[in-house]
CSV table of C-alpha atoms in Angstrom, one decimal:
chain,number,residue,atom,x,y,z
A,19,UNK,CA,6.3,7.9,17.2
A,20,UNK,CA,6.3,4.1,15.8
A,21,UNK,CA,7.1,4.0,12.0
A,22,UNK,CA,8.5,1.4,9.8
A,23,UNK,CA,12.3,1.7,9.3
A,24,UNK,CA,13.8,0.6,5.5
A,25,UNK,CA,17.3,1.1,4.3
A,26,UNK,CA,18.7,1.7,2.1
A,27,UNK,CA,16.9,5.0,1.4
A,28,UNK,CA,18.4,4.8,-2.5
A,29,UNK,CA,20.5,2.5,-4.2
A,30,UNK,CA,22.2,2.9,-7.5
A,31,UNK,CA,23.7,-0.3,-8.5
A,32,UNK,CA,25.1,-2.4,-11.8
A,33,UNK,CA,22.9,-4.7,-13.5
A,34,UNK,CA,23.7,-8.6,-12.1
A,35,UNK,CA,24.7,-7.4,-8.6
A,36,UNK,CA,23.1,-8.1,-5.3
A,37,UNK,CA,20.6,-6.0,-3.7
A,38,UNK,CA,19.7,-6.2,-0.5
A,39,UNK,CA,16.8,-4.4,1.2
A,40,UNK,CA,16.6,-4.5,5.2
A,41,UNK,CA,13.1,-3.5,7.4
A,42,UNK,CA,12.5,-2.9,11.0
A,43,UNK,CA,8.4,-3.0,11.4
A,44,UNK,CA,7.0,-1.5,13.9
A,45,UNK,CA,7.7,-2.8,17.7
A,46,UNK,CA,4.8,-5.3,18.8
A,47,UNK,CA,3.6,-5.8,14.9
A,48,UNK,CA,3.4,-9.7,13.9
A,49,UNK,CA,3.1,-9.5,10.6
A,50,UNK,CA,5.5,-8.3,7.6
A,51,UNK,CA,4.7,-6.9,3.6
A,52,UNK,CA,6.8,-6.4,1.2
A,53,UNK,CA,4.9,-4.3,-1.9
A,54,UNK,CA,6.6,-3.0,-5.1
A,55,UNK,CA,5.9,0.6,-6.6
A,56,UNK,CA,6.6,0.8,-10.1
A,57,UNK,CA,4.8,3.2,-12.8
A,58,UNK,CA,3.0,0.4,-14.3
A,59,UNK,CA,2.2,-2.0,-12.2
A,60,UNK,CA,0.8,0.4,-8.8
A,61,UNK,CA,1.8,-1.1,-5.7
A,62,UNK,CA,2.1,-5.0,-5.6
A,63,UNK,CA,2.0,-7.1,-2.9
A,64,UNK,CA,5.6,-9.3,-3.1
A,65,UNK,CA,5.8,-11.2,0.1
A,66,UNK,CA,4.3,-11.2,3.4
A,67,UNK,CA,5.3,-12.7,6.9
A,68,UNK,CA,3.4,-13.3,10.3
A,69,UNK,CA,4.9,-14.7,13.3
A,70,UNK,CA,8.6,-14.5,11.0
A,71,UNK,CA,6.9,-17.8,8.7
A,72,UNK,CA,6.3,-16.7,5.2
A,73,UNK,CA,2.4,-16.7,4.3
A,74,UNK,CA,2.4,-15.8,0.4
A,75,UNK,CA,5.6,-14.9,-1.5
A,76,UNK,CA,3.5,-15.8,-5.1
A,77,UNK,CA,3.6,-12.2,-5.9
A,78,UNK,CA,7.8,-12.3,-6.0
A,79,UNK,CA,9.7,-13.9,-9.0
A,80,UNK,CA,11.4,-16.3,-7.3
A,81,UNK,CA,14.5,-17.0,-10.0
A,82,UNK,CA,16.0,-14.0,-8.6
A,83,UNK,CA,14.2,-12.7,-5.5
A,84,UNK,CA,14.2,-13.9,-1.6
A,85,UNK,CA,12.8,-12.7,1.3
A,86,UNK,CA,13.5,-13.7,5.1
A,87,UNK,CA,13.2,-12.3,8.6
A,88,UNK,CA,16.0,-13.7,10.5
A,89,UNK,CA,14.4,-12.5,13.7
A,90,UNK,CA,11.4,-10.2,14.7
A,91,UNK,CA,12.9,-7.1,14.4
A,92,UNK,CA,14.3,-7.6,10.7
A,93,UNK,CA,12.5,-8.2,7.5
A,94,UNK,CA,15.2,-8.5,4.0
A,95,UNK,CA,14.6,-8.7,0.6
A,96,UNK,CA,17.1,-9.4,-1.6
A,97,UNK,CA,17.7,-9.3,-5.5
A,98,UNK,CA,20.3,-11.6,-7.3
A,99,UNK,CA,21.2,-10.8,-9.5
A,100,UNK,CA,19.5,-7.4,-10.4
A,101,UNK,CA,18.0,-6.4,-13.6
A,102,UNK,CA,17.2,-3.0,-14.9
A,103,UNK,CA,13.4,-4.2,-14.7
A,104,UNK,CA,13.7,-4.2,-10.6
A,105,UNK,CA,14.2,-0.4,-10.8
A,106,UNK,CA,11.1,0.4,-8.2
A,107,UNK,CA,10.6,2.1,-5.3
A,108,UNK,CA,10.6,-1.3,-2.6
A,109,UNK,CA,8.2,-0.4,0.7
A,110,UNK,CA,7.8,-2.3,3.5
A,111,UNK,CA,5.0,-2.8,5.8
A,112,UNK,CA,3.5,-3.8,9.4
A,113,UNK,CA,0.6,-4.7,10.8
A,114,UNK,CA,-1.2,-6.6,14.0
A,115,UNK,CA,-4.1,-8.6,13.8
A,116,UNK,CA,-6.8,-7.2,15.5
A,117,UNK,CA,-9.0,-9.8,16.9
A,118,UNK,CA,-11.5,-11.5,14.3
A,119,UNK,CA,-11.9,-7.9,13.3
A,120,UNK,CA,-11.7,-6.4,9.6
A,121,UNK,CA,-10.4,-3.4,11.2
A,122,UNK,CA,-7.0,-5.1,12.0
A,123,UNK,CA,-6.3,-4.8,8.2
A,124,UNK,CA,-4.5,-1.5,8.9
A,125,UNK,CA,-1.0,-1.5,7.5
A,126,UNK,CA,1.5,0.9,8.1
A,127,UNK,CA,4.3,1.6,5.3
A,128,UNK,CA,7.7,2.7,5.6
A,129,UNK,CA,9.1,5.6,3.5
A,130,UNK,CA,10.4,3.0,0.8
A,131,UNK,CA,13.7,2.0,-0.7
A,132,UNK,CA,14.5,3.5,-4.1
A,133,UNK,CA,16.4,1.4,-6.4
A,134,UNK,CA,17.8,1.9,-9.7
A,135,UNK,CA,19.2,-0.9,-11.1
A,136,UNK,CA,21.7,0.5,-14.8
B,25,UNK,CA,-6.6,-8.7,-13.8
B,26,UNK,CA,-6.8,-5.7,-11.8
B,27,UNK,CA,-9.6,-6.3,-9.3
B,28,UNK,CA,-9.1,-2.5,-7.8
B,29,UNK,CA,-9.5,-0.3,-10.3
B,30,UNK,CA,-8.9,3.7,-10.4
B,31,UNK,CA,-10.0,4.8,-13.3
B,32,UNK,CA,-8.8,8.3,-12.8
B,33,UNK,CA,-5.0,8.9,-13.0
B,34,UNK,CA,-5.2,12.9,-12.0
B,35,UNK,CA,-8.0,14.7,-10.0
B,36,UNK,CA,-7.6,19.1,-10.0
B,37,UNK,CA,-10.1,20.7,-7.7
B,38,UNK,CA,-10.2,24.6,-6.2
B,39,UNK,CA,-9.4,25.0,-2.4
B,40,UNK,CA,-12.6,24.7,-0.5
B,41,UNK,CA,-14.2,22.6,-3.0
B,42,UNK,CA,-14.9,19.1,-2.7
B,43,UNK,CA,-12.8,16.4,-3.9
B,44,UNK,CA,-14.3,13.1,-5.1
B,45,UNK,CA,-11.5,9.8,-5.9
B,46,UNK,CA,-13.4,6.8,-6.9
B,47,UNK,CA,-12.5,3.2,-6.3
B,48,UNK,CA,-13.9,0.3,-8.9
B,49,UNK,CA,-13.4,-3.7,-7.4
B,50,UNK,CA,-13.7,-6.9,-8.8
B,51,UNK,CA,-13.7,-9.8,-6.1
B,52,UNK,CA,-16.8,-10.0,-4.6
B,53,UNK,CA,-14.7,-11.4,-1.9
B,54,UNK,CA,-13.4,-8.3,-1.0
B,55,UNK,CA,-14.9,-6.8,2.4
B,56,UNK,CA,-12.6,-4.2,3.9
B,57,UNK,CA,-11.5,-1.1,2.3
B,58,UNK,CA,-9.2,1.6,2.6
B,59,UNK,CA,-7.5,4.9,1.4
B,60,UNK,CA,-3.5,5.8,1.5
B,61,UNK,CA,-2.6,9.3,1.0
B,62,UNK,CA,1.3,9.7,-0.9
B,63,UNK,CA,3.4,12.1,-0.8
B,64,UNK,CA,6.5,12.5,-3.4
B,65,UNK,CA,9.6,10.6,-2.0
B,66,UNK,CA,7.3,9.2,1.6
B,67,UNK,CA,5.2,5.9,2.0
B,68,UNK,CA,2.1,5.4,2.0
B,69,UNK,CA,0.0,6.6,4.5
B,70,UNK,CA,-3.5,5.2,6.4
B,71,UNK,CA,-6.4,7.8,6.0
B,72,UNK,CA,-9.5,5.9,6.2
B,73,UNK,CA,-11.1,2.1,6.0
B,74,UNK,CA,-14.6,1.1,6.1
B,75,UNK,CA,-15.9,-2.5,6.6
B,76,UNK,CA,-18.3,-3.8,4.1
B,77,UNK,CA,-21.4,-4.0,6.7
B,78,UNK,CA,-21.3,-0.1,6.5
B,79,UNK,CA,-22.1,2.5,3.8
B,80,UNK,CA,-20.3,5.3,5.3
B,81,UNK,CA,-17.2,5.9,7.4
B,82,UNK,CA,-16.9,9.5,8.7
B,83,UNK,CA,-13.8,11.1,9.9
B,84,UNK,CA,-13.2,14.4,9.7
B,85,UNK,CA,-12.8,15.7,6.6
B,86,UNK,CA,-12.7,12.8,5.2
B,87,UNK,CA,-15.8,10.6,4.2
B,88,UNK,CA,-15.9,6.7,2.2
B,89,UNK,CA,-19.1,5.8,1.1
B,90,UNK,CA,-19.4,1.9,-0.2
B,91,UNK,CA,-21.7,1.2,-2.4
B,92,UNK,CA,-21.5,-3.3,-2.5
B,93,UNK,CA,-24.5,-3.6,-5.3
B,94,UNK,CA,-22.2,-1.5,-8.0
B,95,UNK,CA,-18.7,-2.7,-6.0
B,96,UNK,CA,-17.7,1.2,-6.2
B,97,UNK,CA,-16.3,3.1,-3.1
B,98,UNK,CA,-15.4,6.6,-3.4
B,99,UNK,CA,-13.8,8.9,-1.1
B,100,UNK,CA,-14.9,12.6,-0.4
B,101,UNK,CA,-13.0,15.3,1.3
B,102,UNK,CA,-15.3,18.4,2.5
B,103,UNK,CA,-13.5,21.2,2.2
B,104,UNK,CA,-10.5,20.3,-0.3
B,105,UNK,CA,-7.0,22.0,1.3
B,106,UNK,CA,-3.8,22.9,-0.8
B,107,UNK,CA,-2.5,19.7,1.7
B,108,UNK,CA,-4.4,17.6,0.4
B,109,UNK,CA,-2.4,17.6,-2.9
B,110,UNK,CA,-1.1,13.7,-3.0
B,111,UNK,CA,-1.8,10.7,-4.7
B,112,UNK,CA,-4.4,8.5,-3.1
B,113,UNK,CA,-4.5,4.7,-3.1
B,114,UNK,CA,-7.7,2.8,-2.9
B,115,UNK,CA,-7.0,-0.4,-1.3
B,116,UNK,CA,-9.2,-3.7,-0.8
B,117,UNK,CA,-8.8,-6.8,1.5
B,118,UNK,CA,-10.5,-10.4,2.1
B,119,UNK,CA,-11.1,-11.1,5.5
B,120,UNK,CA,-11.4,-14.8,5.4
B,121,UNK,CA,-9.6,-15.7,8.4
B,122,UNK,CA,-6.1,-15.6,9.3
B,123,UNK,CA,-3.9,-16.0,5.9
B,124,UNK,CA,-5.7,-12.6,4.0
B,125,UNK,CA,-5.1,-10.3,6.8
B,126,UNK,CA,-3.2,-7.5,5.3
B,127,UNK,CA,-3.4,-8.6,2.0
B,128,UNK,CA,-4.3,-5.6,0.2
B,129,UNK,CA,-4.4,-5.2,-3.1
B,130,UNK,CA,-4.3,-1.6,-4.6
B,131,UNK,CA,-5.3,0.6,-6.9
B,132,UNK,CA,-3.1,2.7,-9.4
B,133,UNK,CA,-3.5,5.6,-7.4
B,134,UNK,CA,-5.2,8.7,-8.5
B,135,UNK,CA,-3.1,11.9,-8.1
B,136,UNK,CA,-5.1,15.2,-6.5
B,137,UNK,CA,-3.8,18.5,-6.7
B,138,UNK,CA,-5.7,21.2,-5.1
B,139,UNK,CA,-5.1,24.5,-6.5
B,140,UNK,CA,-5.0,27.6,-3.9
């Protein structure tokens, strides 16, 4: 059964430390979110990847937040330094693009990193 | 500017009733849809899309009807099950070529809780 694979699961850590999030997508799946859940804002779209190359990162405050994918099999995000306001649950995603077809807008999530950020 | 819009936080409905989530958009740009089921401490999960050039998308239990004059999608489930108790994204997408795929921009989420 293919799922989405995010660690860490939850992360407690001191405000102005690094955080870093690590994703395996899916095998075979080109194309990489990151979305944010937090109680206010729903889920937002961070950052997004196809073919490793970064597509649209406009939804990520980019003072303090970067994402990569060093290779095909591993999406980060990372936080520096970390601010109470980053507490969120952090889910990643993959898809593959069907061809010209709406229906290859599916996106499959993983089960989210929790961080709290004190 | 929230261009996906659930206007209903919490949704309580009686096992073997049916269950009604509605979905508001904005961007007329907009022409693929979809619902996530969540459970507490999981991801997000795919339940059901439907393209713009339908009205309807069947699939099980589960029926979207789209409705482009009023920009409104809602999502029916026929008969309601204790399991169905989640919260329930509404999702929206572009499909304008390459750089929107996946895109999707979400709603807040209405929570359903279906009482035995």
């Amino acid at each position: 059964d293919a799922r989405v694979t995010q660690t860490p699961r939850h992360k407690v850590t001191e405000m102005g430390q690094e955080v870093t999030m690590r994703c395996q997508p899916i095998l075979g799946h080109n194309t990489v979110f990151w979305y944010r859940q937090t109680m206010m804002q729903g889920l937002e779209l961070l950052a997004y990847f196809r073919n490793r190359a970064p597509l649209d990162d406009s939804g990520m405050p980019k003072d303090r937040f970067s994402a990569e994918m060093p290779d095909a099999t591993l999406a980060t995000l990372k936080i520096q330094p970390s601010e109470p306001r980053d507490s969120a649950v952090y889910f990643c995603a993959s898809g593959t693009r069907g061809i010209a077809s709406p229906s290859g807008n599916t996106i499959y999530f993983g089960e989210g990193s929790w961080l709290t950020v004190v | 500017d929230q261009q996906v819009k659930q206007n209903s936080p919490s949704l309580s409905v009686q096992e073997g009733r049916i269950s009604i989530l509605n979905c508001d958009y904005t961007n007329s740009m907009f022409d693929y849809f979809l619902w996530y089921k969540k459970y507490p401490a999981e991801g997000p999960t795919f339940l059901i899309s439907i393209s713009s050039i339908k009205d309807k998308n069947e699939d099980g239990r589960f029926t979207v009807f789209l409705n482009k004059s009023a920009k409104h999608l809602s999502l029916h489930i026929v008969p309601s099950q204790p399991g169905d108790s989640a919260v329930y994204f509404c999702a929206a997408s572009a499909f304008a070529g390459g750089t929107s795929y996946g895109k999707l921009t979400f709603g807040q989420g209405t929570i359903l809780t279906v009482h035995p």
